[in-house]
Amino acid sequence: MSMARIYMDNAATTALSGEALEEMLPYFAEHYGNPSSIHTEGRKVRRGVEKARQKVAQAIGAEAGEVFFTAGGSESDNWALRGVLLPLIGENKKHVITSSVEHHAILHTLDDLEKQGWQVTRLPVDGFGQVSAEAVREAIRPDTALISVMAANNEVGTLQPVQEIGCIARAAGVLFHTDAVQAAGSLPIDVKAWNVDLLSLSGHKFHGPKGVGALYVRKGVRIAPLITGGAQEKALRAGTENVPAIVGMGEALRLAEANRPETAARLEKMRNRLIAGLMARVENCRLNGHPEKRLPGNVNICFPGVEGESLLMRLDLAGIAASAGSACTSGSLESSHVLRAMGLDEEEAKGSLRLSLSGDNTDEEIDRVLEVLPAIVAELRSLRS
Ligand SMILES: *Cc1c(COP(=O)(O)O)cnc(C)c1O
């Protein structure tokens, strides 16, 4: 009998939930109308889109009119930054504040905007990967237009003080965007309590489909479209809607939110057991990220003297899917910008492994990883010495 595979790369993507799939199926064939059409077929599909919008809005404490569907987290991040800054060209607001551990959808977009004349402050993080809200306050200038700091980090799981930063930003009259792609479904999100003006979501990180996301834009915030050409999404995001994906994302987020307290508690227990078990069984290893202020399903551990990539391949052969750094950096030889910003050296960054859990993981799977991983680390270390 072959052993079932163990999937622990849920920060890269999650399996589509059966409930979300069920909700999507009719919209692939049966309900094919264009949601912008005024006939019966169109109106039927429009209702599906609007129901999904309400589900997303409800999950984050927003109004439906403040939720805009996009083609994913990267687009939402791009749109938040470019869309807010574009209308400010020619005004005396040209400064943006961010952190050095953001997703590349933020950092590379800001690199691009910097070439176009914007000024960017990239705040450092502490050894746990946390940005200081006080440092955000001190970085604000009279010409600061926008602050973008993520809610939870995709590599090490560290939570950022978004609520404090939101207060500071609001008091200073500066717009605040947060990339909540990893937080959604794992942490309670409340756009009002957080004082955020813009917030990014991605469907496939909470058991929804890939290629769909949302951007929350607080009512009254001025934002330019990224994609022009139609009146969809209040003429702010042109293009006929990806209806099955939108419907699936709405249901996936509703479900994740309904199950969140129970799932998060279970994940935290599995996460803590995995971390403690590895610490006890492997000599000379360290937890990356904050010990408590971290995503309930994130485990990221540094094994000095081991190549993360080799570890990954050996785990894969043993039936376990994990990740070294983020999915976006694997395949490239660069070490993680997040781990480097936290002060790890090149070798430590390259010797780090991420195991990201979801509600689909079980205690038996944790046992199996605790059985397999220490032996692989020991073997790889012995090959090197
Ligand atoms: C996955 C991820 C993104 C990108 O989302 P896509 O939907 O894959 O484009 C952005 N930010 C964070 C924090 C992520 O984890």
Coordinates of C-alpha atoms and ligand atoms in Angstrom, one line a residue:
M1 CA 0.0 0.0 0.0
S2 CA 1.4 3.4 -0.9
M3 CA 1.4 6.0 1.8
A4 CA -0.8 9.0 1.2
R5 CA 0.9 12.3 0.4
I6 CA 1.2 14.9 3.1
Y7 CA 0.6 18.5 1.9
M8 CA 2.2 21.1 4.1
D9 CA 2.6 24.0 1.7
N10 CA -0.7 25.8 2.4
A11 CA 1.0 29.2 2.4
A12 CA 1.7 28.7 -1.3
T13 CA -1.8 27.5 -2.1
T14 CA -4.6 25.5 -0.6
A15 CA -6.8 22.8 -1.9
L16 CA -10.2 24.0 -3.2
S17 CA -12.9 23.2 -0.7
G18 CA -15.7 20.9 -1.8
E19 CA -18.3 23.5 -0.8
A20 CA -16.6 26.2 -2.9
L21 CA -16.4 23.8 -5.9
E22 CA -20.2 22.9 -5.6
E23 CA -21.0 26.6 -5.5
M24 CA -18.9 27.2 -8.7
L25 CA -20.0 24.3 -10.9
P26 CA -23.3 25.8 -12.2
Y27 CA -21.5 29.0 -13.3
F28 CA -19.2 27.1 -15.7
A29 CA -22.0 26.0 -17.9
E30 CA -25.6 26.3 -16.8
H31 CA -25.4 30.0 -15.7
Y32 CA -23.4 31.4 -18.5
G33 CA -25.0 34.9 -18.9
N34 CA -22.9 38.0 -18.8
P35 CA -23.5 39.7 -15.4
S36 CA -23.6 43.1 -17.1
S37 CA -26.5 42.0 -19.4
I38 CA -30.0 43.1 -18.3
H39 CA -31.9 39.9 -19.5
T40 CA -32.8 37.1 -17.2
E41 CA -29.7 35.1 -17.9
G42 CA -27.5 38.1 -17.1
R43 CA -29.4 39.0 -13.9
K44 CA -29.2 35.4 -12.6
V45 CA -25.4 35.6 -12.9
R46 CA -25.2 39.1 -11.4
R47 CA -27.0 37.8 -8.3
G48 CA -24.2 35.2 -7.9
V49 CA -21.5 37.8 -8.1
E50 CA -23.3 40.1 -5.7
K51 CA -23.9 37.3 -3.2
A52 CA -20.2 36.5 -3.3
R53 CA -19.4 40.2 -2.7
Q54 CA -21.6 40.2 0.4
K55 CA -19.9 37.1 1.7
V56 CA -16.5 38.7 1.3
A57 CA -17.6 42.0 2.8
Q58 CA -19.1 40.3 5.8
A59 CA -15.9 38.3 6.5
I60 CA -13.9 41.5 6.8
G61 CA -16.4 43.9 8.3
A62 CA -16.9 46.0 5.2
E63 CA -19.9 47.1 3.1
A64 CA -20.5 45.2 -0.1
G65 CA -19.9 48.4 -2.1
E66 CA -16.3 48.6 -0.8
V67 CA -15.3 45.1 -2.2
F68 CA -13.9 44.9 -5.7
F69 CA -13.0 41.6 -7.4
T70 CA -9.6 41.2 -9.0
A71 CA -7.5 38.4 -10.6
G72 CA -5.7 37.6 -7.3
G73 CA -3.6 38.9 -4.5
S74 CA -0.8 40.2 -6.7
E75 CA -3.3 42.3 -8.7
S76 CA -4.9 43.6 -5.6
D77 CA -1.5 44.7 -4.2
N78 CA -0.5 46.3 -7.5
W79 CA -3.8 48.1 -7.8
A80 CA -3.8 49.4 -4.2
L81 CA -0.4 51.0 -4.7
R82 CA -0.6 52.2 -8.3
G83 CA -4.3 53.1 -8.0
V84 CA -3.8 55.3 -5.0
L85 CA -0.6 57.0 -6.2
L86 CA -1.6 57.6 -9.8
P87 CA -4.2 60.4 -9.1
L88 CA -1.5 62.1 -6.9
I89 CA 0.9 62.8 -9.7
G90 CA 1.6 66.5 -9.7
E91 CA 0.5 66.9 -6.1
N92 CA 3.1 67.3 -3.3
K93 CA 2.5 63.8 -1.9
K94 CA 5.3 61.5 -3.2
H95 CA 6.4 59.3 -0.3
V96 CA 5.4 55.8 0.5
I97 CA 6.2 53.7 3.7
T98 CA 6.5 49.9 3.6
S99 CA 8.3 47.1 5.4
S100 CA 11.3 45.1 4.1
V101 CA 9.4 41.8 4.5
E102 CA 6.4 42.5 2.2
H103 CA 5.4 40.1 -0.6
H104 CA 7.2 40.8 -3.9
A105 CA 3.9 42.0 -5.3
I106 CA 4.4 45.0 -3.0
L107 CA 8.2 45.4 -3.1
H108 CA 8.7 45.0 -6.8
T109 CA 5.7 47.3 -7.5
L110 CA 7.4 49.9 -5.3
D111 CA 10.7 49.4 -7.0
D112 CA 8.9 50.2 -10.2
L113 CA 7.2 53.3 -8.7
E114 CA 10.5 54.5 -7.3
K115 CA 11.8 54.6 -10.9
Q116 CA 8.9 56.7 -11.8
G117 CA 9.8 59.3 -9.1
W118 CA 8.1 58.1 -6.0
Q119 CA 10.1 58.0 -2.8
V120 CA 10.0 54.8 -0.7
T121 CA 10.9 54.1 2.9
R122 CA 11.4 50.4 3.5
L123 CA 11.3 49.9 7.3
P124 CA 13.6 47.2 8.9
V125 CA 12.1 44.4 11.0
D126 CA 13.4 42.9 14.3
G127 CA 14.7 39.4 14.7
F128 CA 11.2 38.0 14.7
G129 CA 10.3 39.8 11.5
Q130 CA 8.1 42.5 13.2
V131 CA 7.9 46.1 12.1
S132 CA 7.6 48.6 14.9
A133 CA 4.5 50.8 14.7
E134 CA 6.6 53.6 16.4
A135 CA 9.0 53.4 13.4
V136 CA 6.1 53.8 11.1
R137 CA 5.0 56.9 13.0
E138 CA 8.5 58.4 12.8
A139 CA 8.8 57.7 9.1
I140 CA 5.7 59.7 8.3
R141 CA 6.6 63.0 6.4
P142 CA 4.3 65.8 5.3
D143 CA 4.5 64.4 1.8
T144 CA 3.7 60.8 2.8
A145 CA 0.8 59.5 0.7
L146 CA 0.5 55.8 1.7
I147 CA 1.6 53.2 4.2
S148 CA 1.6 49.6 3.1
V149 CA 2.3 46.9 5.8
M150 CA 1.1 43.3 5.6
A151 CA -1.1 41.7 8.2
A152 CA 0.8 38.4 8.3
N153 CA 4.0 37.3 6.6
N154 CA 3.8 34.5 4.1
E155 CA 7.2 33.0 4.9
V156 CA 7.6 33.2 8.6
G157 CA 4.0 33.8 9.7
T158 CA 4.8 36.8 11.8
L159 CA 1.9 39.1 12.5
Q160 CA 2.4 42.8 12.1
P161 CA 0.8 45.5 14.5
V162 CA -1.7 46.5 11.8
Q163 CA -4.2 47.9 14.3
E164 CA -1.6 50.2 15.8
I165 CA -0.3 51.3 12.4
G166 CA -3.9 51.9 11.3
C167 CA -4.4 54.3 14.2
I168 CA -1.2 56.1 13.5
A169 CA -2.0 56.4 9.8
R170 CA -5.5 57.6 10.4
A171 CA -4.4 60.2 12.9
A172 CA -1.8 61.5 10.5
G173 CA -4.2 61.6 7.6
V174 CA -2.2 59.0 5.6
L175 CA -3.8 56.2 3.6
F176 CA -3.1 52.7 4.9
H177 CA -3.0 49.5 2.8
T178 CA -2.5 46.0 4.2
D179 CA -1.9 42.8 2.3
A180 CA -4.1 40.4 4.3
V181 CA -3.7 37.5 1.9
Q182 CA -2.2 35.2 4.5
A183 CA -4.4 36.5 7.3
A184 CA -7.7 35.8 5.7
G185 CA -9.3 32.7 7.1
S186 CA -6.7 32.4 9.8
L187 CA -7.2 35.7 11.8
P188 CA -10.2 37.8 12.5
I189 CA -10.2 40.7 10.0
D190 CA -12.0 43.9 10.8
V191 CA -11.3 46.8 8.4
K192 CA -13.0 49.3 10.7
A193 CA -11.2 48.3 13.9
W194 CA -7.9 48.1 11.9
N195 CA -8.5 51.6 10.4
V196 CA -7.4 50.3 7.0
D197 CA -8.3 52.1 3.8
L198 CA -7.3 49.3 1.4
L199 CA -6.9 45.6 2.0
S200 CA -5.8 42.8 -0.3
L201 CA -7.3 39.2 -0.4
S202 CA -6.6 36.2 -2.6
G203 CA -9.0 33.3 -3.1
H204 CA -6.6 30.4 -3.3
K205 CA -5.0 31.0 0.1
F206 CA -8.2 30.0 2.0
H207 CA -9.4 27.0 0.0
G208 CA -11.0 29.1 -2.8
P209 CA -10.0 29.0 -6.5
K210 CA -6.8 30.4 -8.0
G211 CA -6.7 33.6 -10.2
V212 CA -9.3 35.5 -8.2
G213 CA -8.9 38.0 -5.4
A214 CA -10.4 41.2 -3.9
L215 CA -9.4 44.6 -2.9
Y216 CA -11.3 46.4 -0.2
V217 CA -11.4 50.1 -0.9
R218 CA -12.9 52.2 1.9
K219 CA -15.8 54.4 0.8
G220 CA -14.4 57.8 -0.1
V221 CA -10.8 56.7 -1.0
R222 CA -9.8 58.0 -4.3
I223 CA -8.3 55.2 -6.5
A224 CA -7.7 55.0 -10.2
P225 CA -8.4 51.9 -12.2
L226 CA -5.5 49.6 -13.2
I227 CA -7.5 48.0 -16.0
T228 CA -9.7 50.2 -18.1
G229 CA -12.2 49.3 -20.8
G230 CA -15.5 48.6 -19.2
A231 CA -18.0 49.6 -16.5
Q232 CA -17.5 46.5 -14.4
E233 CA -16.7 46.9 -10.7
K234 CA -18.0 50.5 -10.8
A235 CA -15.7 51.2 -13.8
L236 CA -12.7 50.6 -11.5
R237 CA -11.7 47.1 -12.8
A238 CA -12.8 46.5 -16.4
G239 CA -13.4 43.1 -17.9
T240 CA -16.2 40.6 -17.8
E241 CA -16.1 39.0 -14.4
N242 CA -14.5 35.6 -13.7
V243 CA -17.9 34.5 -12.3
P244 CA -17.2 30.9 -11.2
A245 CA -14.0 32.0 -9.4
I246 CA -15.7 34.9 -7.7
V247 CA -18.6 32.7 -6.5
G248 CA -16.1 30.1 -5.3
M249 CA -14.0 32.7 -3.5
G250 CA -17.1 34.1 -1.7
E251 CA -18.2 30.7 -0.5
A252 CA -14.6 29.7 0.5
L253 CA -14.2 32.8 2.6
R254 CA -17.6 32.5 4.2
L255 CA -16.8 28.9 5.2
A256 CA -13.3 29.7 6.4
E257 CA -14.7 32.5 8.6
A258 CA -17.4 30.3 10.0
N259 CA -14.9 27.6 11.0
R260 CA -12.1 29.9 11.9
P261 CA -12.1 29.8 15.7
E262 CA -12.2 26.0 15.7
T263 CA -9.8 25.5 12.9
A264 CA -7.3 28.1 14.2
A265 CA -7.3 26.5 17.7
R266 CA -6.6 23.0 16.1
L267 CA -3.9 24.4 13.8
E268 CA -2.2 26.2 16.7
K269 CA -2.0 22.9 18.6
M270 CA -0.6 21.0 15.6
R271 CA 1.8 23.9 14.9
N272 CA 3.2 24.0 18.5
R273 CA 3.6 20.2 18.6
L274 CA 5.5 20.2 15.3
I275 CA 7.8 23.0 16.5
A276 CA 8.4 21.5 19.9
G277 CA 8.9 18.1 18.4
L278 CA 11.5 19.3 15.9
M279 CA 13.3 21.3 18.5
A280 CA 13.5 18.2 20.7
R281 CA 14.6 15.8 18.0
V282 CA 17.0 17.9 15.9
E283 CA 20.2 19.4 17.3
N284 CA 21.0 22.9 16.4
C285 CA 17.8 24.2 14.8
R286 CA 15.9 27.5 15.4
L287 CA 12.4 28.8 14.9
N288 CA 12.2 31.6 12.4
G289 CA 9.6 34.2 13.1
H290 CA 7.7 35.2 16.3
P291 CA 7.1 32.4 18.8
E292 CA 3.5 33.6 19.6
K293 CA 2.5 36.4 17.2
R294 CA 2.5 34.1 14.2
L295 CA -0.1 32.5 11.9
P296 CA -1.7 29.4 13.5
G297 CA -0.5 27.2 10.7
N298 CA 3.0 28.5 10.1
V299 CA 6.2 26.6 11.0
N300 CA 9.5 27.9 9.7
I301 CA 12.7 26.4 11.0
C302 CA 16.3 27.0 10.3
F303 CA 18.6 23.9 10.1
P304 CA 22.2 25.3 9.8
G305 CA 24.4 23.1 7.7
V306 CA 21.6 21.9 5.5
E307 CA 20.5 23.1 2.1
G308 CA 16.8 23.9 2.2
E309 CA 16.4 22.8 -1.4
S310 CA 17.9 19.4 -0.7
L311 CA 15.7 19.0 2.4
L312 CA 12.7 19.9 0.3
M313 CA 13.5 17.2 -2.3
R314 CA 14.1 14.5 0.2
L315 CA 10.9 15.4 2.0
D316 CA 9.1 15.2 -1.4
L317 CA 10.5 11.7 -2.0
A318 CA 9.2 10.8 1.5
G319 CA 5.7 12.0 0.5
I320 CA 5.8 15.4 2.2
A321 CA 5.2 18.7 0.3
A322 CA 6.9 21.6 2.0
S323 CA 8.7 24.8 1.0
A324 CA 12.0 26.5 1.4
G325 CA 11.2 30.2 1.8
S326 CA 8.2 31.1 -0.4
A327 CA 6.9 29.5 -3.5
C328 CA 8.0 32.5 -5.5
T329 CA 11.7 32.2 -4.5
S330 CA 12.0 28.4 -5.0
G331 CA 13.6 27.6 -8.2
S332 CA 15.7 30.8 -8.0
L333 CA 19.0 30.7 -6.2
E334 CA 18.4 33.9 -4.3
S335 CA 17.9 33.5 -0.5
S336 CA 14.7 34.8 1.1
H337 CA 14.6 38.6 1.5
V338 CA 12.4 38.1 4.5
L339 CA 14.9 35.9 6.4
R340 CA 17.8 38.2 5.4
A341 CA 15.8 41.2 6.7
M342 CA 15.4 39.4 10.0
G343 CA 19.2 39.1 10.2
L344 CA 19.8 35.6 9.1
D345 CA 23.0 35.1 7.1
E346 CA 23.0 33.6 3.6
E347 CA 23.6 30.0 4.9
E348 CA 20.9 30.2 7.6
A349 CA 18.4 31.6 5.1
K350 CA 19.1 28.8 2.7
G351 CA 18.9 26.2 5.4
S352 CA 15.3 27.2 6.3
L353 CA 12.2 25.2 5.8
R354 CA 8.6 26.2 5.8
L355 CA 5.8 23.8 6.7
S356 CA 2.4 25.5 6.4
L357 CA -0.6 23.7 7.7
S358 CA -4.3 24.0 6.9
G359 CA -7.5 22.6 8.4
D360 CA -7.0 19.5 6.2
N361 CA -3.9 18.4 8.1
T362 CA -4.1 15.8 10.8
D363 CA -2.3 14.8 14.0
E364 CA -1.1 11.6 12.3
E365 CA 0.5 13.7 9.6
I366 CA 2.4 15.7 12.3
D367 CA 3.6 12.4 13.8
R368 CA 4.8 11.3 10.4
V369 CA 6.8 14.5 9.8
L370 CA 8.3 14.3 13.2
E371 CA 9.4 10.8 12.4
V372 CA 10.8 11.5 8.9
L373 CA 12.3 15.0 9.0
P374 CA 14.9 14.7 11.8
A375 CA 16.4 11.6 10.1
I376 CA 16.7 13.5 6.8
V377 CA 18.4 16.5 8.5
A378 CA 20.8 14.2 10.2
E379 CA 21.6 12.4 7.0
L380 CA 22.1 15.5 5.0
R381 CA 24.4 16.9 7.7
S382 CA 26.5 13.8 7.8
L383 CA 26.9 13.9 4.0
R384 CA 28.3 17.4 4.3
S385 CA 30.9 16.8 7.0
Ligands
LIG1 C1 0.2 34.5 -2.2 C2 0.4 35.9 -1.7 C3 0.2 37.0 -2.6 C4 -0.1 36.8 -4.1 O1 -1.4 36.3 -4.3 P1 -1.8 35.6 -5.7 O2 -3.3 35.4 -5.6 O3 -1.0 34.3 -5.7 O4 -1.4 36.6 -6.7 C5 0.4 38.3 -2.1 N1 0.7 38.5 -0.8 C6 0.9 37.5 0.0 C7 1.2 37.8 1.5 C8 0.7 36.2 -0.4 O5 0.9 35.2 0.5

